[in-house]
Tab-separated table of C-alpha atoms in Angstrom:
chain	number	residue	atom	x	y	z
A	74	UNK	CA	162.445	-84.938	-3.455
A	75	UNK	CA	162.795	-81.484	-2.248
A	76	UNK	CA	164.065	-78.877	-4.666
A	77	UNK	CA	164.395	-75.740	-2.324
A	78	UNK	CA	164.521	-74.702	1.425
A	79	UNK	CA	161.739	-75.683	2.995
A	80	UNK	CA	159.841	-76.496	6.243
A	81	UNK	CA	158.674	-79.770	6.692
A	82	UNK	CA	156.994	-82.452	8.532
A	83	UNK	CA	156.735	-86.221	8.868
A	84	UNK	CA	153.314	-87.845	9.046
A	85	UNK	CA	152.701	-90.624	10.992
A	86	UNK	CA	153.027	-92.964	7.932
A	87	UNK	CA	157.221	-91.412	7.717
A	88	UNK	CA	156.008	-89.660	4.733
A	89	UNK	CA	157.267	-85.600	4.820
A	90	UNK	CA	155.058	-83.035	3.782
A	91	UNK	CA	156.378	-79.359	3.257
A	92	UNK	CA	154.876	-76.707	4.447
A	93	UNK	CA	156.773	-73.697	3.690
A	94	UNK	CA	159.443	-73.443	1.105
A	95	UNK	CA	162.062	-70.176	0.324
A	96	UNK	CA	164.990	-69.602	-1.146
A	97	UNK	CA	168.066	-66.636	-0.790
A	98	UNK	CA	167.344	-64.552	1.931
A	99	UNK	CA	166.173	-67.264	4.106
A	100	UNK	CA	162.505	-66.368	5.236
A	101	UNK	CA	163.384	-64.748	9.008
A	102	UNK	CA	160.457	-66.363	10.464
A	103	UNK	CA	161.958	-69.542	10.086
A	104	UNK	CA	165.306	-68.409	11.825
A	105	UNK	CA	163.018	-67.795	14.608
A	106	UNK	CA	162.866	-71.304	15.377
A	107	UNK	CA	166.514	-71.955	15.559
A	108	UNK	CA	168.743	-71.565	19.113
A	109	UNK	CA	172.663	-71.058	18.617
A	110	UNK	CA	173.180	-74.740	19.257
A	111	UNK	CA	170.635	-75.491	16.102
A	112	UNK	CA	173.175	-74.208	13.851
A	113	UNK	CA	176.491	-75.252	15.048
A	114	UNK	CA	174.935	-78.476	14.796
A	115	UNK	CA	173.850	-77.476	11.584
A	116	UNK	CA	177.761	-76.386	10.905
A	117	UNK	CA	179.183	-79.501	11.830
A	118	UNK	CA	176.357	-81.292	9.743
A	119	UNK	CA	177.409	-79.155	6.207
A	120	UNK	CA	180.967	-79.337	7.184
A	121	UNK	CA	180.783	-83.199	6.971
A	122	UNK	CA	178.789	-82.842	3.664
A	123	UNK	CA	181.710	-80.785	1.995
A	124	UNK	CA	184.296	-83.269	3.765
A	125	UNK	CA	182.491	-86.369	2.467
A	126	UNK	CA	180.516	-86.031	-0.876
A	127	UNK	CA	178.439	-89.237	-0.619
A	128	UNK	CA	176.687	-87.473	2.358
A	129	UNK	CA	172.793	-87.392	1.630
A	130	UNK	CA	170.881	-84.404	1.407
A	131	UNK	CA	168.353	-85.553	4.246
A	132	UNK	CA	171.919	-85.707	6.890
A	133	UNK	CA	172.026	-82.290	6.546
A	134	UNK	CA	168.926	-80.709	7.708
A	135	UNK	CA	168.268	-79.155	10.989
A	136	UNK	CA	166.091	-80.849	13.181
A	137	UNK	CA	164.171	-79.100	16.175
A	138	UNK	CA	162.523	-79.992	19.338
A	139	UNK	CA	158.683	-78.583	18.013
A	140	UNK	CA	157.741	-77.172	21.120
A	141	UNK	CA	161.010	-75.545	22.176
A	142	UNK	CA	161.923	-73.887	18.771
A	143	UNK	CA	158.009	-72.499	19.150
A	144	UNK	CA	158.972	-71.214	22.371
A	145	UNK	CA	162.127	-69.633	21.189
A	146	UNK	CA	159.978	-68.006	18.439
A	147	UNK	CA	157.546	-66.804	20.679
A	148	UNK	CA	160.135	-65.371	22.847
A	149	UNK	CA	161.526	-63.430	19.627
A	150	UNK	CA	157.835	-61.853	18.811
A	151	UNK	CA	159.208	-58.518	20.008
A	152	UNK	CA	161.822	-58.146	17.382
A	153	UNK	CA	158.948	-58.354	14.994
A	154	UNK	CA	156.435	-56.268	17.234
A	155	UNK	CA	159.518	-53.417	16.877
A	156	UNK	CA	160.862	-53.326	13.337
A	157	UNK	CA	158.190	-55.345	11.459
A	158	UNK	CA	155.225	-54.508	12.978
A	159	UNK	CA	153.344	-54.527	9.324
A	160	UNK	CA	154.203	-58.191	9.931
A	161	UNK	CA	152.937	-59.063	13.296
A	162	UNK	CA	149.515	-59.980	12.329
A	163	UNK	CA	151.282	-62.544	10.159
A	164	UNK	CA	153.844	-64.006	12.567
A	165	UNK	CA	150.893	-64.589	14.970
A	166	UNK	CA	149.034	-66.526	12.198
A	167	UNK	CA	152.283	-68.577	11.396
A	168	UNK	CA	152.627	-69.750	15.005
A	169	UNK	CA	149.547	-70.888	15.938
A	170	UNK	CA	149.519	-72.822	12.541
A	171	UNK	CA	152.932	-74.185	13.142
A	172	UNK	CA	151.727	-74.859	16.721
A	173	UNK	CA	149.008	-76.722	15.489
A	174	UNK	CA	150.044	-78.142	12.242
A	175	UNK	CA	150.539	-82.281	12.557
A	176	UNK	CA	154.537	-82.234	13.416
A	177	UNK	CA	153.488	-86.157	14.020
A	178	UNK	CA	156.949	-86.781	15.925
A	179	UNK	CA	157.032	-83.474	17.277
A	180	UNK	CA	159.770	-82.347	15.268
A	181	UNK	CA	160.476	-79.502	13.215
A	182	UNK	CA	162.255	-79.806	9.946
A	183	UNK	CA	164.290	-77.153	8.168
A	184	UNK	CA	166.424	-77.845	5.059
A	185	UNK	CA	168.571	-75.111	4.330
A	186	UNK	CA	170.600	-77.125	1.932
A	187	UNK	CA	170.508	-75.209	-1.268
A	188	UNK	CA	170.390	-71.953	0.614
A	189	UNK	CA	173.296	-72.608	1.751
A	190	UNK	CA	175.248	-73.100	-1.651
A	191	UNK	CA	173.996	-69.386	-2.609
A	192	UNK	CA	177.110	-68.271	-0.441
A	193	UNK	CA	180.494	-67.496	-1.150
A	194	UNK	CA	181.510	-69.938	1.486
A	195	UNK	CA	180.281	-72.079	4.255
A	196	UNK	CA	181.959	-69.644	7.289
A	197	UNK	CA	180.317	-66.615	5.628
A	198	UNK	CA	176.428	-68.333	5.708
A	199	UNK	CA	177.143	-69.419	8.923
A	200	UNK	CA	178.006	-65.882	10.377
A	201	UNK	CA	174.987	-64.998	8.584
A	202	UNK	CA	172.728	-67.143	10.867
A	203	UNK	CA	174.427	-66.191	14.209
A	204	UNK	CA	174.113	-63.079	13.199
A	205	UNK	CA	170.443	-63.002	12.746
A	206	UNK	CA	169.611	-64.788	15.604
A	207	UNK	CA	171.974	-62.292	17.857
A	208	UNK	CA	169.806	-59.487	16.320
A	209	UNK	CA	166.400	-61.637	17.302
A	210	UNK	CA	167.505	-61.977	21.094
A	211	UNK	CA	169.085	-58.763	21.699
A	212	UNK	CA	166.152	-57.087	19.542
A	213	UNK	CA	168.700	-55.128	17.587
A	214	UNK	CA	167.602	-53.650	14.116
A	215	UNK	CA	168.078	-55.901	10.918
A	216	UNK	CA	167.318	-55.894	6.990
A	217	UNK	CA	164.853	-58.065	5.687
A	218	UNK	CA	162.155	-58.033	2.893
A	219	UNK	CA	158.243	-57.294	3.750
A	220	UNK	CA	157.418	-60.333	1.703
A	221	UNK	CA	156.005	-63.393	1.932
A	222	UNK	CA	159.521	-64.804	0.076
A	223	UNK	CA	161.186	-62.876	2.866
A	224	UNK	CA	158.658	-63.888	5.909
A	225	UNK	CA	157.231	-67.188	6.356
A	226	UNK	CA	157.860	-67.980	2.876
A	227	UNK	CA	155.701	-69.678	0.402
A	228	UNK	CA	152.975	-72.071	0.969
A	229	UNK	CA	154.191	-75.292	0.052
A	230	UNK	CA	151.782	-77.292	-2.655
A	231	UNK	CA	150.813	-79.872	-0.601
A	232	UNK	CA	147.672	-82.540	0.131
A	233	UNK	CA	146.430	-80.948	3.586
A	234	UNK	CA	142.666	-80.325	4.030
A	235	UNK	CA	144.576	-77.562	6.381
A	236	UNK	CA	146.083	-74.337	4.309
A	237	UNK	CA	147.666	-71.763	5.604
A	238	UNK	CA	146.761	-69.213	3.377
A	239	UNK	CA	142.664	-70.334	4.079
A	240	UNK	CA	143.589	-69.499	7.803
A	241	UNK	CA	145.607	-66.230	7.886
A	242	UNK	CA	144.080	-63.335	6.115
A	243	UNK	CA	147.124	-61.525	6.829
A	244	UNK	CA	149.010	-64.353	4.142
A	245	UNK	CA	146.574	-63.730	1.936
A	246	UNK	CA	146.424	-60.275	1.851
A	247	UNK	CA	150.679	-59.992	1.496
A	248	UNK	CA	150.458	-62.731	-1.179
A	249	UNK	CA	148.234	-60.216	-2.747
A	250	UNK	CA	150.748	-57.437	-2.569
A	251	UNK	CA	153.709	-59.768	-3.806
A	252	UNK	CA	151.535	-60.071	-7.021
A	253	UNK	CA	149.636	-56.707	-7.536
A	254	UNK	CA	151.744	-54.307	-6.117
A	255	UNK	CA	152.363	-52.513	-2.832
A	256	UNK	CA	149.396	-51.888	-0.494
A	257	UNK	CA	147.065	-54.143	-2.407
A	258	UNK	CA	146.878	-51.823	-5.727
A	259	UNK	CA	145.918	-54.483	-8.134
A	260	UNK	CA	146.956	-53.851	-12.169
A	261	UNK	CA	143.369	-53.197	-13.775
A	262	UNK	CA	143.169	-53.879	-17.554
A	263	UNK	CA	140.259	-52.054	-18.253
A	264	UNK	CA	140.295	-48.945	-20.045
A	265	UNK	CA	141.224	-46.058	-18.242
A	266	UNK	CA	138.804	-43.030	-18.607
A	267	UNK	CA	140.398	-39.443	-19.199
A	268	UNK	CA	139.288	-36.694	-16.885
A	269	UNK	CA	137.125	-33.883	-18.547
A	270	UNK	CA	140.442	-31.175	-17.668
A	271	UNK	CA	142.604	-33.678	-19.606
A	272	UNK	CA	140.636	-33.766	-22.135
A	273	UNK	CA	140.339	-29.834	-22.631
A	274	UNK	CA	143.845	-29.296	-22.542
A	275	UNK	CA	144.642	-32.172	-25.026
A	276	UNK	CA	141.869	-30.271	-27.685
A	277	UNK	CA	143.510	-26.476	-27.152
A	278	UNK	CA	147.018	-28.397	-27.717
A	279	UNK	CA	145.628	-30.063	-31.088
A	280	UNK	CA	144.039	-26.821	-31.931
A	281	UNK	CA	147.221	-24.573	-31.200
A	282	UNK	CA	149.306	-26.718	-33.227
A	283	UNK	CA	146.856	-26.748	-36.138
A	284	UNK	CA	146.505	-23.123	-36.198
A	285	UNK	CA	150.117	-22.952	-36.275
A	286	UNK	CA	150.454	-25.565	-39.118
A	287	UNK	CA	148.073	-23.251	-41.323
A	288	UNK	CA	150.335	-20.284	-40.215
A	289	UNK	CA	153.347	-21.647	-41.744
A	290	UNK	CA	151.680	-22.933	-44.860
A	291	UNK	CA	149.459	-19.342	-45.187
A	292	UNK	CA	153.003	-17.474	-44.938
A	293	UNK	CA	155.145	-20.115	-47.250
A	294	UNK	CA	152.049	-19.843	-49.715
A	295	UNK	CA	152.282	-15.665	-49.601
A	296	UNK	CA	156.369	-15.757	-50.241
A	297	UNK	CA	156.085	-17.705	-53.990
């Protein structure tokens, strides 16, 4: 049962396997893969889920022709190349591993289903999507995170002999900077060692303010 967004793919046994999963913002890589027609289909297909509550989950998610929603991503790499060029390195890296991964019925699958409930209303996440794939085409600036929540997403926990984040250093590397910090500046919990100026400074500053507590006692002492 899936329990967020997610990219994922059937084996050849009918079983799915997710890849990527992601939340609110949807990761922008993944809105790579879609055309306009993806998500009016995608409209229609939430539209009927509001309209008729027995609707399952699984009649809602978008499904994609594998290689043309690569193609359409590929076509898109100068968007990134332009405003996210910190992320190129790791768009590559998802391609080629969503080029190769085993889409066993050449399909691509993307359930946006609880992203989609993270919006004031269905018009409003649907404008959203046009929107970002209007930006994609006409390479127009847009807002998104330098993360992997905000890129590709996060590796899914899975059973492949095939990881993602054992192929793309860049992945690995950004995961580290989701965790430690910006630019790869890990926390370190060892002690931190105090400079020889520092530690100067903090002896005149005891000093001055003993001298000055012997001061006031000296002159408090004199007055009785």
């Amino acid at each position: 049962m899936r329990s967020s967004s997610c990219i994922f793919a059937r084996r050849r046994d009918g079983e799915e396997t997710v890849l990527f999963e992601g939340g609110q913002p949807i990761p922008f890589f993944w809105l790579m893969l879609l055309g306009k027609e993806d998500i009016d289909t995608f409209h229609n297909k939430l539209q009927k889920a509001k309209n008729e509550p027995d609707t399952e989950r699984s009649d809602t998610v978008i499904v994609l022709d594998k290689l043309r929603a690569l193609h359409l991503a590929a076509l898109r790499r100068e968007f990134v190349s332009r405003y996210y060029a910190v992320c190129l390195r790791l768009y590559d890296d998802w391609l080629y591993f969503m080029q190769t991964a085993d889409f066993a019925d050449m399909r691509i699958y993307v359930d946006l289903y609880e992203t989609s409930h993270a919006h004031q209303n269905l018009s409003q996440f649907i404008d959203s999507l046009h929107k970002a794939i209007d930006c994609f085409d006409s390479v127009s600036d847009a807002w998104y995170d330098v993360t992997i929540a905000g890129t590709c997403g996060r590796e899914a926990n899975n059973a492949n002999r095939r990881r993602f984040s054992n192929m793309s250093k860049a992945y690995s590397r950004m995961n580290r900077n989701d965790i430690y910090g910006a630019f790869d500046n890990k926390v370190h919990l060892e002690k931190k060692h105090i400079s020889r100026t520092a530690k100067r400074l903090l002896m005149a500053l005891f000093a001055a303010i003993m001298i000055a507590v012997a001061a006031w006692v000296l002159y408090h002492f004199m007055q009785q």
